[in-house]
Short mmCIF file of C-alpha atoms in Angstrom, two decimals:
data_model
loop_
_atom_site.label_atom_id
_atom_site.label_comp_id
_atom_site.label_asym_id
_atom_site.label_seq_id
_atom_site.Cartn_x
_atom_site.Cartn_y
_atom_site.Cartn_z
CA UNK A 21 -84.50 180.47 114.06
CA UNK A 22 -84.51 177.18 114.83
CA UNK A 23 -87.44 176.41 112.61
CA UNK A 24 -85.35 178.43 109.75
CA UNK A 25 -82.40 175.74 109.77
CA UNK A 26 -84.33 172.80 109.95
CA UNK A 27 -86.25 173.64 107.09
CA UNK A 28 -83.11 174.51 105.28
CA UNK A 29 -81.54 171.23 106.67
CA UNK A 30 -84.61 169.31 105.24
CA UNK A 31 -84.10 171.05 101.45
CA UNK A 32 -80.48 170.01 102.14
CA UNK A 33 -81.20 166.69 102.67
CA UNK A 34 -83.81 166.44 99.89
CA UNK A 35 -81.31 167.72 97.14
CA UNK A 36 -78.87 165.67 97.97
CA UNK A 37 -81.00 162.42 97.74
CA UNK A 38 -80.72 160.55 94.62
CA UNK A 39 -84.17 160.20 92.02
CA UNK A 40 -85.54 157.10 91.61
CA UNK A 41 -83.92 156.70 88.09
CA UNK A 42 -80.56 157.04 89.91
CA UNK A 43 -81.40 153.99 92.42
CA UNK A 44 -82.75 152.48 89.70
CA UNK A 45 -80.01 152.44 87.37
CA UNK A 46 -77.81 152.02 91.04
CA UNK A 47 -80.32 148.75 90.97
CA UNK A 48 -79.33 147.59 87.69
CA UNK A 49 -76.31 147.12 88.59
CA UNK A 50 -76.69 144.89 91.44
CA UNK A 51 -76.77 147.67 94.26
CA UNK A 52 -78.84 146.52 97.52
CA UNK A 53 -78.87 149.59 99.63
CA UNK A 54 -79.92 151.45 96.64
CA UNK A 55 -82.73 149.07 96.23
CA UNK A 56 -83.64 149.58 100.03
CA UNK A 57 -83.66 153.49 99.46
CA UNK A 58 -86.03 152.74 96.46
CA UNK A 59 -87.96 150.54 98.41
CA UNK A 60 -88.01 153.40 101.33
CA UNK A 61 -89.09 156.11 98.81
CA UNK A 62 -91.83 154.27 96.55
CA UNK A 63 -92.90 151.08 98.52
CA UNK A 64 -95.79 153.39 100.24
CA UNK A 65 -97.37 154.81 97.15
CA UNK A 66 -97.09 151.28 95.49
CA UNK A 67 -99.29 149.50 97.86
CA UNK A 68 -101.39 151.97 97.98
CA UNK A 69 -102.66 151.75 94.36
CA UNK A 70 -102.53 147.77 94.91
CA UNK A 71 -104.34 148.20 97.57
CA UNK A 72 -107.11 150.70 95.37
CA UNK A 73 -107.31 147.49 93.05
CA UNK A 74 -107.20 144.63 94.96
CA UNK A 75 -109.00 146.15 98.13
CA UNK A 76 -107.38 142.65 100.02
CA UNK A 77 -104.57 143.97 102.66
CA UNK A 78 -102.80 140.86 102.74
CA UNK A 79 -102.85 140.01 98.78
CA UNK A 80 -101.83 143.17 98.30
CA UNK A 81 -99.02 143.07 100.87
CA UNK A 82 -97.94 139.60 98.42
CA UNK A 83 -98.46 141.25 95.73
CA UNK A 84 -96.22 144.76 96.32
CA UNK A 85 -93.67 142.01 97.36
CA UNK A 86 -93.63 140.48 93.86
CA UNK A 87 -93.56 143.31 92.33
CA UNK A 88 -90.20 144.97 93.97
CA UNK A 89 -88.98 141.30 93.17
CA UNK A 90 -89.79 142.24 89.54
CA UNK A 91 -87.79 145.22 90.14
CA UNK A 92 -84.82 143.84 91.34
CA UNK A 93 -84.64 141.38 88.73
CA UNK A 94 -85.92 143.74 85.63
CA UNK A 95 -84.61 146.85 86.57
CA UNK A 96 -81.97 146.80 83.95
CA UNK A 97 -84.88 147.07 81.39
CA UNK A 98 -85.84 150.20 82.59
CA UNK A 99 -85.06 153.09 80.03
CA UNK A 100 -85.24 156.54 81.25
CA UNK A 101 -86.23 157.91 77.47
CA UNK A 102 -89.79 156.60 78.14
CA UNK A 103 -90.76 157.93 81.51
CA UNK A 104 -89.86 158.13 84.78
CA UNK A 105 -88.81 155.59 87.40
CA UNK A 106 -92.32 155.92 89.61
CA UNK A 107 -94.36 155.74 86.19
CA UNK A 108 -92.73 152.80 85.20
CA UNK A 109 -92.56 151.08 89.03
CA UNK A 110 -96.68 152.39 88.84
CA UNK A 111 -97.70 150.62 85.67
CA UNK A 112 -95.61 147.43 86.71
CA UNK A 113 -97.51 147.19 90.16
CA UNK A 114 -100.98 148.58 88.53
CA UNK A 115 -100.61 145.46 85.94
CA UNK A 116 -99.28 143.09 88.93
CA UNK A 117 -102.44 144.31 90.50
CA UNK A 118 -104.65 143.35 87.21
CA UNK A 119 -103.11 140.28 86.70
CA UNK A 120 -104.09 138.95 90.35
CA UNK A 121 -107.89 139.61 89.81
CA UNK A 122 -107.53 137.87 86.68
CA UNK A 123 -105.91 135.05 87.72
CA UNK A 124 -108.18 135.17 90.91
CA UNK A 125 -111.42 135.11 88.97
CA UNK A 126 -110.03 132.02 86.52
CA UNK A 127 -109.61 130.43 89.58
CA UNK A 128 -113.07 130.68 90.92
CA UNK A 129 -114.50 129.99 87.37
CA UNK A 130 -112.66 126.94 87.18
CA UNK A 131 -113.67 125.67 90.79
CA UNK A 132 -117.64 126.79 90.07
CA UNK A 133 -117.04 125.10 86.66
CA UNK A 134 -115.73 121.38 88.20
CA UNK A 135 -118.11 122.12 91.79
CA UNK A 136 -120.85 122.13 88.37
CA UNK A 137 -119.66 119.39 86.49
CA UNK A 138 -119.32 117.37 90.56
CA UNK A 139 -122.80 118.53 91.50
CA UNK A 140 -124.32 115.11 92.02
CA UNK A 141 -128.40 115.35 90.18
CA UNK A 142 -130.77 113.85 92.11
CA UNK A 143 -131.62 110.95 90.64
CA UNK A 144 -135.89 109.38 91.74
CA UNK A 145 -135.03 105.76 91.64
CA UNK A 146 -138.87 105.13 92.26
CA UNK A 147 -139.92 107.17 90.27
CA UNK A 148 -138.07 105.77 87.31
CA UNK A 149 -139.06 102.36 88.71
CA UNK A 150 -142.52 102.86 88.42
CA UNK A 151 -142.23 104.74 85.01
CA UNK A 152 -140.87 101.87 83.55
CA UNK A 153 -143.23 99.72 85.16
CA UNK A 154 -145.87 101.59 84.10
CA UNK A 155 -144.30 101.61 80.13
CA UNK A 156 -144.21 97.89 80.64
CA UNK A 157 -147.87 97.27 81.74
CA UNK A 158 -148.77 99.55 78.35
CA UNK A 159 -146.79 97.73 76.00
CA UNK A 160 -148.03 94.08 77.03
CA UNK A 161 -151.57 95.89 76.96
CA UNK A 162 -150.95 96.94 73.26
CA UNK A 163 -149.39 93.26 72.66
CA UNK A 164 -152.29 91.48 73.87
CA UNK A 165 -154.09 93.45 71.06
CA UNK A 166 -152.87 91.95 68.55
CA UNK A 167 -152.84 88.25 66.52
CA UNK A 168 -151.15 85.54 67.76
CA UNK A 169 -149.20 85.25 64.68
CA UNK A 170 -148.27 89.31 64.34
CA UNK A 171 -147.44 88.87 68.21
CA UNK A 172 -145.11 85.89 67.74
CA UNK A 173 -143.06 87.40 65.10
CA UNK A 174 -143.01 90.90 66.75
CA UNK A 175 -141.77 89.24 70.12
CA UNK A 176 -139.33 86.79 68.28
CA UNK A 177 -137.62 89.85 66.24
CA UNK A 178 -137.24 92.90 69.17
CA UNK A 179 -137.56 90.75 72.32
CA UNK A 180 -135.67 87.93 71.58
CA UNK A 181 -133.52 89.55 69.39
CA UNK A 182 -133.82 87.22 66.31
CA UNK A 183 -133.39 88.75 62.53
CA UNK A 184 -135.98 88.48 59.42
CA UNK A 185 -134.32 85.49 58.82
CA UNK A 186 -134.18 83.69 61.92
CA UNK A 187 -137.91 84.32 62.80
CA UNK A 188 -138.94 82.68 59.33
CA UNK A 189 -136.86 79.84 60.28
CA UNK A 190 -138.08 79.41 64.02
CA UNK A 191 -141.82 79.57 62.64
CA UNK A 192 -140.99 77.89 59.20
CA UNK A 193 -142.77 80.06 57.41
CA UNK A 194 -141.47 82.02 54.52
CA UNK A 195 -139.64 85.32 54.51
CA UNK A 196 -141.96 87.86 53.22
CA UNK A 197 -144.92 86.69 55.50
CA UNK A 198 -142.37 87.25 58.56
CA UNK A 199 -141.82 90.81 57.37
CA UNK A 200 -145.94 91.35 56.55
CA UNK A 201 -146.50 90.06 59.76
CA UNK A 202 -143.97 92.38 61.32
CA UNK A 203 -145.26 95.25 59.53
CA UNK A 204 -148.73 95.18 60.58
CA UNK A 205 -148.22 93.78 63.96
CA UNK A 206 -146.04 97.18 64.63
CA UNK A 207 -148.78 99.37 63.11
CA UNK A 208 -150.87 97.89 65.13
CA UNK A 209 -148.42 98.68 68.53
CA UNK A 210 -147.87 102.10 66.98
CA UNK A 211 -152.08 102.68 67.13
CA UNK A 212 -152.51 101.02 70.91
CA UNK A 213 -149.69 103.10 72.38
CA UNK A 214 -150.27 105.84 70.45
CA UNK A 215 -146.96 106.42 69.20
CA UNK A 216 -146.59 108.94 66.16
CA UNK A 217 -144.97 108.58 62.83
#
């Protein structure tokens, strides 16, 4: 018997309880302890599907917080014509839950991105060292090759820096037979080092 009234107690007690589009509208309005009985009612189911998305216990825990804070403050933009109270509070905290991967995998994109661009390459100093050295050794090689004259003009014009001009003035000779000189003295460079057109 005594089973028999506290089942009927508990049917009681459930009929009398207000939905969750009651304590929502109740929350609209400003209404604390109706947001507490919300909170009482739904909070469990809500961080459970968090929890199904995120699989984190204490992001989700943050974010099931943020998302009755959305509640509280949005609550007035609920419209019962369009669904229920859970199925609205659901696809608020499934997209809350969406949102934090998101924003979670922009931020380790961005950090692998500037960890990347921060990566320091490994840079042979000797190597490079002898490289050039070795560049150098082959281009006095192929400048020993050639005339006097077609080395003078090639070393006066791209070692010392000197124009057409200059070079014809420095050996006084005349224009043309810089460039001719030029000309044949880097055909000649091109052949030694083996350089392609």
């Amino acid at each position: 018997m005594l089973d028999l009234m506290t089942a009927e107690f508990d049917l009681d007690a459930s009929s009398t309880a207000p939905s969750k589009e009651e304590l929502l509208a109740r929350v609209a309005e400003g209404d604390q302890s109706a947001f507490g009985e919300l909170y009482d009612q739904i909070a469990p189911r809500v961080l459970g599907l968090v929890k199904r998305v995120l699989i984190d216990h204490a992001q989700s825990e943050e974010v099931t917080q943020e998302i009755f804070l959305e509640i509280w403050q949005t609550a007035s933009r609920y419209e019962s014509q369009r669904g229920g109270a859970s199925t609205w509070i659901m696809t608020m905290a499934h997209r809350r839950a969406i949102d934090r991967i998101r924003s979670s995998q922009a931020g380790r994109d961005r950090d692998t991105k500037i960890g990347i661009r921060d990566l320091a390459v490994p840079y042979d100093h000797v190597a490079e060292t002898v490289e050039v050295k070795i560049e150098h050794e082959r281009v006095e090689k192929a400048m020993s090759r050639l005339t006097e004259l077609q080395r003078q003009a090639v070393s006066l014009s791209y070692f010392s820096g000197y124009s057409h001009r200059e070079v014809a003035d420095h050996l006084h000779i005349p224009l043309g037979t810089v460039k001719t000189r030029l000309r044949d003295g880097l055909i000649r460079l091109r052949d030694e080092l083996g350089v392609g057109v």
